Coordinates of C-alpha atoms in Angstrom, one line a residue:
M5 CA 40.2 116.3 105.5
A6 CA 40.6 112.6 105.2
S7 CA 37.2 110.5 105.1
P8 CA 37.6 108.2 108.0
D9 CA 38.7 105.3 105.0
D10 CA 41.5 107.3 103.9
V11 CA 43.0 107.4 107.2
F12 CA 42.5 103.2 107.9
V13 CA 44.0 102.8 104.3
Q14 CA 47.1 105.1 105.3
F15 CA 47.3 103.8 108.7
N16 CA 47.1 99.5 107.2
R17 CA 50.7 101.2 104.7
R18 CA 52.3 102.3 107.8
E19 CA 51.9 99.2 108.9
R20 CA 53.1 97.3 105.7
A21 CA 56.2 99.7 106.0
A22 CA 56.8 99.3 109.5
W23 CA 56.6 95.4 109.6
Q24 CA 59.4 95.8 106.6
R25 CA 61.8 98.0 108.8
L26 CA 61.0 96.2 111.9
A27 CA 60.6 92.1 111.2
R28 CA 63.8 90.8 112.0
G29 CA 64.1 93.3 115.1
Y30 CA 60.4 91.3 115.9
D31 CA 61.6 88.1 115.8
T32 CA 65.0 89.2 118.0
H33 CA 63.1 90.5 121.0
F34 CA 59.6 88.9 121.2
K35 CA 60.0 85.7 120.2
G36 CA 60.6 84.0 124.1
L37 CA 57.6 86.6 125.3
V38 CA 54.9 85.7 122.7
M39 CA 55.7 81.8 122.6
Q40 CA 54.4 81.8 126.2
M41 CA 51.1 82.6 124.5
L42 CA 50.8 79.9 122.0
D43 CA 49.6 77.0 124.1
P44 CA 46.6 78.9 125.2
L45 CA 45.9 80.3 122.2
L46 CA 45.7 76.4 120.5
A47 CA 43.9 75.7 123.3
A48 CA 41.4 77.9 123.2
A49 CA 40.7 77.5 119.1
Q50 CA 40.7 73.5 120.2
V51 CA 43.2 72.8 117.3
R52 CA 43.7 69.9 116.6
S53 CA 45.2 66.7 114.7
G54 CA 44.2 67.1 110.9
G55 CA 42.5 70.7 111.7
R56 CA 42.9 73.0 109.1
V57 CA 44.3 76.3 111.0
L58 CA 45.1 79.6 109.6
D59 CA 47.5 81.8 111.1
L60 CA 46.4 85.2 110.3
C61 CA 48.7 88.2 110.6
C62 CA 51.3 85.0 110.9
G63 CA 54.4 86.8 111.2
P64 CA 57.7 84.7 111.8
G65 CA 55.2 82.0 112.1
Y66 CA 55.0 80.5 115.9
V67 CA 51.5 79.4 115.7
A68 CA 51.5 77.7 112.4
A69 CA 54.5 75.7 113.5
R70 CA 53.0 75.1 117.1
A71 CA 50.1 73.7 115.0
L72 CA 52.2 71.2 113.1
A73 CA 53.5 70.0 115.9
R74 CA 50.2 69.3 117.0
G75 CA 49.2 67.2 114.1
A76 CA 47.3 70.1 112.1
L77 CA 47.5 71.7 108.4
P78 CA 48.1 75.5 109.0
I79 CA 48.1 78.0 106.6
G80 CA 50.2 81.1 107.1
V81 CA 49.1 84.4 106.3
D82 CA 51.0 88.0 106.6
A83 CA 51.4 91.3 104.6
S84 CA 55.1 91.6 105.1
A85 CA 56.9 89.9 102.8
R86 CA 60.0 90.6 105.0
M87 CA 57.9 88.5 108.3
L88 CA 56.9 86.0 105.3
A89 CA 60.6 85.4 104.7
I90 CA 61.5 84.9 108.4
A91 CA 58.0 82.7 108.6
R92 CA 59.3 80.1 105.3
R93 CA 62.8 80.4 106.3
N94 CA 62.4 79.1 109.8
H95 CA 59.4 76.8 108.2
P96 CA 59.7 75.1 105.0
D97 CA 57.1 72.6 105.8
I98 CA 54.1 75.1 106.3
A99 CA 52.6 76.6 103.4
F100 CA 52.7 81.0 103.7
R101 CA 51.5 83.6 101.7
A102 CA 51.1 87.3 101.2
G103 CA 47.5 88.2 102.0
D104 CA 45.3 91.0 103.5
A105 CA 43.5 90.4 106.7
E106 CA 40.6 92.6 105.7
R107 CA 40.3 90.8 102.1
L108 CA 41.0 86.8 102.5
E109 CA 41.3 85.3 99.3
F110 CA 40.0 81.8 100.8
A111 CA 36.4 79.6 100.5
D112 CA 33.8 80.7 102.9
C113 CA 34.5 77.7 105.4
S114 CA 38.3 76.6 104.4
F115 CA 38.9 76.1 108.4
D116 CA 38.3 74.8 111.3
A117 CA 40.2 77.4 112.8
V118 CA 41.5 81.5 112.6
I119 CA 44.1 82.4 115.0
M120 CA 45.4 86.3 115.1
N121 CA 48.4 86.4 117.5
L122 CA 48.6 90.0 118.7
G123 CA 47.4 91.1 114.9
L124 CA 44.1 92.7 115.1
H125 CA 45.5 96.3 116.8
H126 CA 47.4 96.8 113.7
I127 CA 44.6 96.2 111.3
G128 CA 42.7 99.4 110.3
R129 CA 39.4 98.2 109.9
P130 CA 39.7 95.2 112.0
E131 CA 35.7 94.7 112.3
R132 CA 36.6 93.5 108.6
A133 CA 39.1 91.5 109.9
L134 CA 37.0 89.5 111.8
A135 CA 33.8 89.0 109.5
E136 CA 36.4 87.9 106.9
A137 CA 37.9 85.4 109.5
A138 CA 34.3 84.2 110.4
R139 CA 33.6 83.8 106.6
V140 CA 36.4 81.6 106.1
L141 CA 35.7 79.2 109.4
R142 CA 33.6 76.2 109.0
P143 CA 30.1 76.2 111.2
G144 CA 31.4 75.0 114.7
G145 CA 35.1 76.9 113.7
R146 CA 36.3 79.3 116.5
L147 CA 38.1 82.2 115.8
V148 CA 40.5 83.4 118.8
F149 CA 43.0 86.7 119.0
T150 CA 44.8 88.5 120.6
V151 CA 46.0 92.2 121.9
W152 CA 48.0 93.7 124.7
A153 CA 46.2 94.1 127.7
A154 CA 45.2 98.0 128.7
P155 CA 48.8 99.8 130.5
C156 CA 46.7 99.5 133.7
E157 CA 46.7 95.2 133.5
S158 CA 50.7 94.9 132.1
V159 CA 53.7 96.8 133.7
A160 CA 56.1 96.8 130.5
H161 CA 53.7 99.1 128.7
R162 CA 52.5 101.2 131.7
L163 CA 56.1 101.7 132.2
I164 CA 56.2 103.3 128.5
F165 CA 53.0 105.0 128.6
D166 CA 53.5 106.7 131.6
A167 CA 56.8 107.8 130.7
V168 CA 55.6 109.4 127.5
N169 CA 52.3 110.8 128.9
A170 CA 54.5 112.3 131.3
H171 CA 57.4 113.6 129.2
G172 CA 56.3 113.4 125.9
R173 CA 53.0 113.2 123.4
L174 CA 50.9 110.1 123.2
D175 CA 49.4 112.0 120.4
A176 CA 52.3 112.0 118.1
V177 CA 51.6 109.9 115.8
P178 CA 49.3 110.0 112.7
P179 CA 45.5 109.2 113.8
G180 CA 44.6 105.1 113.9
P181 CA 42.8 102.9 115.6
S182 CA 43.5 102.6 119.5
M183 CA 45.8 99.9 120.1
F184 CA 44.3 99.1 123.0
R185 CA 40.8 98.7 121.9
F186 CA 40.6 94.8 122.4
S187 CA 42.1 94.8 125.3
D188 CA 38.3 95.7 126.2
A189 CA 35.9 92.8 127.2
G190 CA 33.3 94.6 126.1
E191 CA 34.7 95.5 123.1
C192 CA 35.8 92.1 121.9
R193 CA 32.2 90.5 122.8
R194 CA 30.2 93.0 120.9
V195 CA 32.7 93.3 117.6
A196 CA 32.6 89.4 117.6
S197 CA 29.0 89.5 117.8
Q198 CA 28.5 91.9 115.1
A199 CA 30.6 89.7 112.8
G200 CA 28.1 86.6 113.4
L201 CA 30.2 84.9 116.2
D202 CA 28.8 83.6 119.4
A203 CA 30.5 81.4 122.2
V204 CA 32.6 85.0 122.8
A205 CA 34.9 84.1 126.1
T206 CA 37.7 86.6 126.9
S207 CA 40.9 85.7 129.6
T208 CA 43.9 87.6 130.1
L209 CA 46.9 85.8 129.8
P210 CA 49.8 86.8 132.3
L211 CA 53.1 86.3 131.4
V212 CA 57.1 87.7 131.7
W213 CA 59.4 89.7 129.5
D214 CA 63.0 89.4 129.9
L215 CA 64.7 91.4 128.7
P216 CA 68.0 92.6 129.3
A217 CA 69.4 95.7 131.3
P218 CA 69.0 98.7 131.6
D219 CA 67.4 99.5 128.5
G220 CA 65.8 96.4 127.2
L221 CA 62.4 97.3 127.3
L222 CA 62.8 100.4 124.5
A223 CA 65.3 98.8 123.1
A224 CA 62.9 95.3 122.4
A225 CA 60.3 98.4 121.7
Q226 CA 62.2 100.3 119.2
A227 CA 63.2 97.5 117.4
G228 CA 60.3 95.5 117.3
G229 CA 57.0 97.0 118.5
V230 CA 55.5 98.5 115.6
R231 CA 53.0 100.7 117.4
L232 CA 55.4 101.3 119.8
A233 CA 58.2 102.0 117.9
M234 CA 56.0 104.9 115.8
L235 CA 55.2 106.5 118.8
L236 CA 58.4 106.4 120.3
E237 CA 60.3 107.6 117.0
A238 CA 57.9 110.6 117.1
Q239 CA 59.0 112.0 120.1
T240 CA 61.3 114.8 120.1
P241 CA 64.4 114.6 120.6
T242 CA 64.9 115.9 123.9
S243 CA 61.6 114.5 124.9
L244 CA 63.0 111.0 124.0
H245 CA 66.1 111.1 125.9
T246 CA 64.0 112.1 129.2
I247 CA 61.3 109.0 128.5
K248 CA 64.2 106.9 127.7
A249 CA 66.0 108.0 131.5
V250 CA 62.2 108.0 133.2
V251 CA 61.5 103.8 131.7
R252 CA 65.3 103.1 133.1
K253 CA 65.0 104.3 136.3
A254 CA 61.0 102.7 136.6
S255 CA 62.3 99.6 135.4
E256 CA 64.9 99.1 137.9
P257 CA 62.7 97.4 140.9
Y258 CA 62.1 94.4 137.9
A259 CA 65.9 93.7 137.6
C260 CA 67.0 90.0 137.9
N261 CA 69.6 87.8 137.6
G262 CA 71.6 90.6 135.7
G263 CA 68.7 91.8 133.3
L264 CA 64.9 92.4 133.6
R265 CA 61.5 90.0 134.3
L266 CA 58.8 92.7 133.4
P267 CA 55.6 91.6 133.5
I268 CA 53.1 91.8 130.7
A269 CA 50.0 91.0 129.8
A270 CA 47.7 90.1 126.7
A271 CA 43.8 89.7 126.2
L272 CA 42.7 86.6 124.7
T273 CA 39.3 86.4 123.0
S274 CA 37.8 83.2 121.0
A275 CA 33.9 83.0 119.6
R276 CA 32.6 80.3 117.5
R277 CA 30.9 80.2 114.3
P278 CA 27.6 79.1 115.1
R279 CA 26.7 75.2 114.0
A280 CA 23.0 76.7 113.0
G281 CA 21.3 79.7 112.4
G282 CA 22.7 83.3 112.2
A283 CA 23.6 85.4 109.1
I284 CA 27.1 83.4 108.7
A285 CA 26.1 79.9 109.4
R286 CA 23.2 80.1 106.5
S287 CA 25.6 80.3 103.7
A288 CA 26.4 77.5 100.9
C289 CA 29.1 75.7 103.4
A290 CA 26.5 75.1 106.5
R291 CA 23.4 73.9 104.3

């Protein structure tokens, strides 16, 4: 039987491979949705002109680009070479580098803000990633991360997961962290506090996903939503055919101007590295 660490290592490998394959699809299908999240993220992180910002799990570099527009000094890190290629092509004036969120190659207290937009649920050992984010923050610096809200709060995810639950198998994918673990505010507060952070606050970001009708939702999920894509690919052909038909029918009430306007939500968590006291604040950079 595989050890927990083996499971998480394999999960990370599958994630990296999937992002290599789906990077372009993510930039095509998710960009308009993700752009709605940028200003709330940067506001929660208190990004200011001249501040050093780490865009962790940066993908195509959306957060880094918006931070630069505010006068900040961003660096983007991602594990996917193809995501980094898109980011560098679109934003040649920003430094992007390959890296592992569980083992950051930055000195302690390197950043005024660390922002991880829709990245934490793609990491096998998220506690390590949060501890690393806390380590590279200066005292008083802020960590902000988002994940997708639970399906009960998000129509787009609910349509997919209800269809898979009724006509396929939710457990068809290999084991790994729950996609919606950090949709729970209590769990976010617990893990952020465990990483040595304080002033933890959570909120929900209501968003709207504009997609083509009638099959835009599943097309986007399969083309650029890594964990959704893996779930759908794991279904039998017969189940997937039925799931598509069910999602298409369930999407009809959201038709708008020849397309679909689907409510979807993200969960946002912000936290602060303590200015004094606490394990991480007693490191060399706090003295």
